[in-house]
mmCIF file of C-alpha atoms in Angstrom:
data_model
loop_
_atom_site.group_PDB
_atom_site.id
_atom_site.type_symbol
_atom_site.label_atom_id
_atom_site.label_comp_id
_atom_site.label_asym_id
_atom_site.label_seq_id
_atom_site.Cartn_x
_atom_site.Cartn_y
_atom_site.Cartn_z
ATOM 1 C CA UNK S 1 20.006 -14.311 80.110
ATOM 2 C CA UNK S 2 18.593 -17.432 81.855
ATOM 3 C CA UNK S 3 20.390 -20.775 83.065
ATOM 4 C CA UNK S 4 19.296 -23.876 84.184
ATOM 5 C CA UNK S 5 18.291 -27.614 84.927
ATOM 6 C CA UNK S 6 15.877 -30.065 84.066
ATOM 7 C CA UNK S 7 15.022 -33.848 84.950
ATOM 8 C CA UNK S 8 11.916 -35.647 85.019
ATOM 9 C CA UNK S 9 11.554 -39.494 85.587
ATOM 10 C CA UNK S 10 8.758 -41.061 84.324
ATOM 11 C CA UNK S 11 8.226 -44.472 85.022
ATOM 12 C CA UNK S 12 5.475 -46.885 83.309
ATOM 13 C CA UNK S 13 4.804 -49.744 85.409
ATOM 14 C CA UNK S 14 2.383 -51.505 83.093
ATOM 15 C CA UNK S 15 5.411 -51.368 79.900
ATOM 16 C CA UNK S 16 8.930 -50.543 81.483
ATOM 17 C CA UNK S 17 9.757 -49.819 77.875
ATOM 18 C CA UNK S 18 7.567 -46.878 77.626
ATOM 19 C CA UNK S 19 9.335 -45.642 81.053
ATOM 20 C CA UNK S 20 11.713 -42.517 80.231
ATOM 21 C CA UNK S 21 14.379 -39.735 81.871
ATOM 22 C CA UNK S 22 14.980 -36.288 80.925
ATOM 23 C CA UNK S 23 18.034 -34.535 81.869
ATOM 24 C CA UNK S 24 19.244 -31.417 80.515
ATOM 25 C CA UNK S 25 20.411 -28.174 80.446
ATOM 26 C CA UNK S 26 19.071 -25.184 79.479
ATOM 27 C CA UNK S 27 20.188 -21.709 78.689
ATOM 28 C CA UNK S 28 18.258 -18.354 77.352
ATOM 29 C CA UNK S 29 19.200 -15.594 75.950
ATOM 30 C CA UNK S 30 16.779 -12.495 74.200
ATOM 31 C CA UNK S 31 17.244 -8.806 73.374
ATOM 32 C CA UNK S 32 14.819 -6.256 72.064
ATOM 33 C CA UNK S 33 15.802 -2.710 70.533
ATOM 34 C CA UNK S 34 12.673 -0.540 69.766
ATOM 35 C CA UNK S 35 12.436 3.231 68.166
ATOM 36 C CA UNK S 36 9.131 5.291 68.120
ATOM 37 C CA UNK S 37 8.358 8.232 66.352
ATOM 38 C CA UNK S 38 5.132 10.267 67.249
ATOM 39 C CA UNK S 39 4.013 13.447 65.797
ATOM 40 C CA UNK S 40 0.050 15.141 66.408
ATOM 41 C CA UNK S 41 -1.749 18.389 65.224
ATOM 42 C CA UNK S 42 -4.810 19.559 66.419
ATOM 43 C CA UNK S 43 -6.703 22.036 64.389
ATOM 44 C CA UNK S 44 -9.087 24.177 66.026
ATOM 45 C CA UNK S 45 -12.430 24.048 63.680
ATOM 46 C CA UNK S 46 -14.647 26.300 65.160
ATOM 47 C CA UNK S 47 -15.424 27.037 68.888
ATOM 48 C CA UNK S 48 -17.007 23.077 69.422
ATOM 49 C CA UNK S 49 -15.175 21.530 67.368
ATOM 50 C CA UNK S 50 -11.293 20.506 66.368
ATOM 51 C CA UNK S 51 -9.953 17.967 64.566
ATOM 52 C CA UNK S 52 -6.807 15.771 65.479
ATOM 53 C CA UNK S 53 -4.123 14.396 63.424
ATOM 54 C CA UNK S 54 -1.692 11.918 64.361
ATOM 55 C CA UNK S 55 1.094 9.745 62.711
ATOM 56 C CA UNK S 56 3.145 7.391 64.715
ATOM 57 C CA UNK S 57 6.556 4.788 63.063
ATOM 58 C CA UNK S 58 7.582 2.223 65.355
ATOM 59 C CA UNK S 59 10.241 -0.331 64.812
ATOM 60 C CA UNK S 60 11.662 -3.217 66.560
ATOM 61 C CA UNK S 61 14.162 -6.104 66.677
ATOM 62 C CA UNK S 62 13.559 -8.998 69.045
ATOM 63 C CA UNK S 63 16.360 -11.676 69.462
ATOM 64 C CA UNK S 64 16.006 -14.736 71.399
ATOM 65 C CA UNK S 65 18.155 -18.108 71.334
ATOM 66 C CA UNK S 66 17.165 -20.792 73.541
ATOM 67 C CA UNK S 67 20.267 -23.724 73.677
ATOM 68 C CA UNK S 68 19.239 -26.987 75.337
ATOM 69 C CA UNK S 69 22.390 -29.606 76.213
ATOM 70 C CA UNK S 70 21.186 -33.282 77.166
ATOM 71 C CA UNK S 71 23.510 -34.944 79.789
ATOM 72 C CA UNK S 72 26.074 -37.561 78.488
ATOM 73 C CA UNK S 73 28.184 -39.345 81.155
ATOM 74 C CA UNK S 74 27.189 -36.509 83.741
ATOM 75 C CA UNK S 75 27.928 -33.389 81.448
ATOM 76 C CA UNK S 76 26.189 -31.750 79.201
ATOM 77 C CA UNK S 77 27.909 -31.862 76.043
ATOM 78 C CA UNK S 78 25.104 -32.636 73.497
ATOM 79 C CA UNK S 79 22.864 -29.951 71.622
ATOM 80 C CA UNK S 80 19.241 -30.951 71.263
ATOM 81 C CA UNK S 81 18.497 -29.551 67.903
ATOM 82 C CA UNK S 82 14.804 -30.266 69.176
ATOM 83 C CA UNK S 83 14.163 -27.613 71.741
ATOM 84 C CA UNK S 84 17.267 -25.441 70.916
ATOM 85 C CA UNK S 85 16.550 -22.192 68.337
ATOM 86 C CA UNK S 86 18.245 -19.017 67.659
ATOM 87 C CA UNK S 87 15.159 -16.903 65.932
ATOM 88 C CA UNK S 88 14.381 -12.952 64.818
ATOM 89 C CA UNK S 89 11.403 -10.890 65.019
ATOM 90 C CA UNK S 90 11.576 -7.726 63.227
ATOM 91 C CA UNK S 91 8.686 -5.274 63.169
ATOM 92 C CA UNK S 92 8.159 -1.731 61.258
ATOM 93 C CA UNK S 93 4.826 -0.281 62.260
ATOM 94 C CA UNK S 94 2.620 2.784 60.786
ATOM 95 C CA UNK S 95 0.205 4.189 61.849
ATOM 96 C CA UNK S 96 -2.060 7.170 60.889
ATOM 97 C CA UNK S 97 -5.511 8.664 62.798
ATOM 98 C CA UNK S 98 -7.973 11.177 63.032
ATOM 99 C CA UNK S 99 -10.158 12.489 65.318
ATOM 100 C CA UNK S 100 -12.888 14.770 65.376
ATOM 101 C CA UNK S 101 -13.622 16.565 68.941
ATOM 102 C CA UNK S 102 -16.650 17.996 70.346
ATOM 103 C CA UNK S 103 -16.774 19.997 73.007
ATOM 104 C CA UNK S 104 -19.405 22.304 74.715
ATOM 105 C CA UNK S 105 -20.842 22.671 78.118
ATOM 106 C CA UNK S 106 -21.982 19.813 79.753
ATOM 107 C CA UNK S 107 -20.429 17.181 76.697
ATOM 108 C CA UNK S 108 -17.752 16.267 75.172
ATOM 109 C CA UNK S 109 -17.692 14.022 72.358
ATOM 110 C CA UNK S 110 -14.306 12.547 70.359
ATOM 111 C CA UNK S 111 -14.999 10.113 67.363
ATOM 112 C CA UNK S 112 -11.718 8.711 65.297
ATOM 113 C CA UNK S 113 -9.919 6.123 63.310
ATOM 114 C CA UNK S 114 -6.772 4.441 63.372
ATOM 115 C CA UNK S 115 -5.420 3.194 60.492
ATOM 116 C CA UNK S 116 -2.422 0.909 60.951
ATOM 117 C CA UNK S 117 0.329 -1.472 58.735
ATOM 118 C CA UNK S 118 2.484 -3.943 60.630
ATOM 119 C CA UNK S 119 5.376 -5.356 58.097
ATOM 120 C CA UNK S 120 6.879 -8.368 60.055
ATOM 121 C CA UNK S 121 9.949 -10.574 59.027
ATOM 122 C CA UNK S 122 10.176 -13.868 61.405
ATOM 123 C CA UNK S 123 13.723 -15.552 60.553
ATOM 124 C CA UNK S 124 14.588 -19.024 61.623
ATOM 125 C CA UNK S 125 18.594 -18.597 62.188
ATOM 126 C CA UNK S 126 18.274 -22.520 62.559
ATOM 127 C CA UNK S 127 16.396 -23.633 59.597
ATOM 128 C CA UNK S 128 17.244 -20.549 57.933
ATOM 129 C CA UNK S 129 13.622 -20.208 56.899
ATOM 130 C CA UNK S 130 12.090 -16.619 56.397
ATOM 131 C CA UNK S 131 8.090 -15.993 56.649
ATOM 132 C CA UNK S 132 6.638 -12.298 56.210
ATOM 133 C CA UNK S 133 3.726 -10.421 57.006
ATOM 134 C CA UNK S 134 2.050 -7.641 56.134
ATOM 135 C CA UNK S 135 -1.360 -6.867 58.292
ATOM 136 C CA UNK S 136 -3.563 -3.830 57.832
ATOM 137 C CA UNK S 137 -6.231 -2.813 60.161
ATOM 138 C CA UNK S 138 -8.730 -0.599 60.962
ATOM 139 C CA UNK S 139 -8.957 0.822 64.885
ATOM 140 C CA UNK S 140 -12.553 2.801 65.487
ATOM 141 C CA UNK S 141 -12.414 4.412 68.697
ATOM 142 C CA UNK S 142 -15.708 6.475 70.650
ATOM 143 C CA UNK S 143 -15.493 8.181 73.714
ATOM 144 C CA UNK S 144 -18.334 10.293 75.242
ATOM 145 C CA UNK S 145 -18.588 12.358 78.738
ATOM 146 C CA UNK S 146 -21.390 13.900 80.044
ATOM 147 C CA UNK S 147 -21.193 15.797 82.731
ATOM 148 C CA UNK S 148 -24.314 15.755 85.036
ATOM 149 C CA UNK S 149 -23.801 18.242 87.503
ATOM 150 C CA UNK S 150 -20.555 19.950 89.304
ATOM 151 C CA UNK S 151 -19.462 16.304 91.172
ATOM 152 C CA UNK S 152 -21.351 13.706 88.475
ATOM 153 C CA UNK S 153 -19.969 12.006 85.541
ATOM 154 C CA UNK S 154 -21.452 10.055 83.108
ATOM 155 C CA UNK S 155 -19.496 8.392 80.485
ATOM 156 C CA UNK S 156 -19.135 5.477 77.941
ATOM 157 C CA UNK S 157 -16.222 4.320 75.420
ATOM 158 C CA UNK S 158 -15.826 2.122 72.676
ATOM 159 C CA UNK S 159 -12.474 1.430 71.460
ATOM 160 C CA UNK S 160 -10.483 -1.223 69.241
ATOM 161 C CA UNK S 161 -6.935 -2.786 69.319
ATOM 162 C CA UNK S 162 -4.793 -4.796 68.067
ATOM 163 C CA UNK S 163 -1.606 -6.752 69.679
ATOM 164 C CA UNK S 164 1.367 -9.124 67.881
ATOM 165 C CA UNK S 165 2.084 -12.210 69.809
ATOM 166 C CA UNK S 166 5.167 -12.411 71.534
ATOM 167 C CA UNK S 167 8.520 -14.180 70.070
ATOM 168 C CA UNK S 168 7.733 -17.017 72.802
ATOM 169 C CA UNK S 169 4.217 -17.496 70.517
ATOM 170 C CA UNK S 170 6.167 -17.036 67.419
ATOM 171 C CA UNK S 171 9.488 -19.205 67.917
ATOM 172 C CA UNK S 172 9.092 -22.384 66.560
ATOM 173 C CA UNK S 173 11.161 -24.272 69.031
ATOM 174 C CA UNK S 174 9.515 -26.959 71.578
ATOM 175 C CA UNK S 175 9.236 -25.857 75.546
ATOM 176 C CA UNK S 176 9.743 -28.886 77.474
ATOM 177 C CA UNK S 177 9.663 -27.157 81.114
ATOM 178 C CA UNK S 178 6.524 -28.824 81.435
ATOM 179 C CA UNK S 179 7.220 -32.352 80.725
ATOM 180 C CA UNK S 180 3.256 -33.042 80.585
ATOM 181 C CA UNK S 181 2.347 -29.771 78.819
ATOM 182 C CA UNK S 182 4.488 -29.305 75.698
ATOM 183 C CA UNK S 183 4.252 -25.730 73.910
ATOM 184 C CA UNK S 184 5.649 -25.485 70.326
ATOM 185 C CA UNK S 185 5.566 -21.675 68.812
ATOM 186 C CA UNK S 186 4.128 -20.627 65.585
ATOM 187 C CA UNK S 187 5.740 -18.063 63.835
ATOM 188 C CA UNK S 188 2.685 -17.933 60.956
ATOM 189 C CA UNK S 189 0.318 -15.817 64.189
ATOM 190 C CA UNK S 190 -1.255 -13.314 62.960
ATOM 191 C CA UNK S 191 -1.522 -10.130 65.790
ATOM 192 C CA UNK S 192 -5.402 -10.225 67.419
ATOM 193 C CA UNK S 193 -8.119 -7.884 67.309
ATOM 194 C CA UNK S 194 -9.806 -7.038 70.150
ATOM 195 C CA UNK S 195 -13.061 -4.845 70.820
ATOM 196 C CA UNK S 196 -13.768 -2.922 73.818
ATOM 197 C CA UNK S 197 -16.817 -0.969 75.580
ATOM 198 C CA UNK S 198 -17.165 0.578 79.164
ATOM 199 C CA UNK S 199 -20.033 3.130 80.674
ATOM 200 C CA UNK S 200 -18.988 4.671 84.054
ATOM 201 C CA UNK S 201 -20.987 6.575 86.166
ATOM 202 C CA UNK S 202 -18.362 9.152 89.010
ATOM 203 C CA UNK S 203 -19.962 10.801 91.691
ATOM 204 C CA UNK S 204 -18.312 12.746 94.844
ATOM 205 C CA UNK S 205 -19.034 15.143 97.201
ATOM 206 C CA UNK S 206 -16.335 17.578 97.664
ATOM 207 C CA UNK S 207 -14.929 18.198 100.981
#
């Protein structure tokens, strides 16, 4: 929960008409209730290799009003429908992956896939407009070590992800807190996809 104040002044000396005040009040309010369920099995193959199986179900409701009261005879008394919102993320998540394992002497090798569906339901308790998704994607993942000697490490990863924007992205309500930078939410975002690599090279000498 979040309270509080806002008033800007901005004055236009070439056209006093253009000149304008801002005083308001603001108030916040957001909740989030999220359930995971995560199961793996590893199957030994043979003595280098074993395969890994995983399933994961994650859900989650995210809540957030936003209430914005502009001042009228020193109290605020009037809702601003403009940067006021009461809006509803909700977010059921599964995900399945495999991965096969190598490992022997100096390497070890593990090679998998993620595949993942993201059902989300974005509801507008203002406008009472409803927009769903339903995004499917595909997370490779590499990760190879090679171990040089006793106290030397050589490795390199590759990996993929994928993140939902947040219900400040998504809420379709204008943030004035910034007078001269107005954000406005978009609740059609779609999550982002992001690739990763990184090669590391650990040496120490023991004590």
């Amino acid at each position: 929960t979040s309270e509080g104040t806002l008033y800007t002044k901005n004055s236009n000396f070439g056209n006093p008409l253009l000149s304008d005040t801002t005083d308001q009040k603001k108030s916040g309010n957001a909740s989030i209730i999220s359930n995971i369920f995560d199961i793996t099995y590893v199957e030994p193959l043979t003595k280098k290799f074993r395969l890994e199986m995983e399933y994961e179900l994650f859900n989650t409701v995210n809540d957030q009003e936003r209430k914005t009261f502009n001042a009228i005879n020193g109290q605020y008394t009037e809702l601003d429908s403009n940067y006021s919102n009461i809006f509803t993320t909700k977010k059921i998540q599964n995900r399945i992956g495999t991965s096969l394992i190598y490992e022997y002497k100096k390497h070890f090798l593990v090679t998998g896939i993620y595949v993942r569906n993201v059902q989300i339901e974005n509801s507008n308790e203002i406008s009472l407009n409803t927009i769903n998704q339903n995004v499917n994607s595909i997370l490779p993942r590499v990760r190879y070590r090679y171990k040089i000697s006793q106290n030397k490490r050589l490795q390199f990863g590759y990996n993929t992800s994928s993140r939902q924007p947040s219900i400040n992205q998504l809420q379709p309500v204008n943030d004035n807190s910034n007078p001269n930078r107005l954000v406005l939410g978009n609740p059609d975002l779609l999550p982002s996809y992001t690739h990763r690599t990184n090669v590391s090279y650990n040496s120490y000498k023991p004590i």
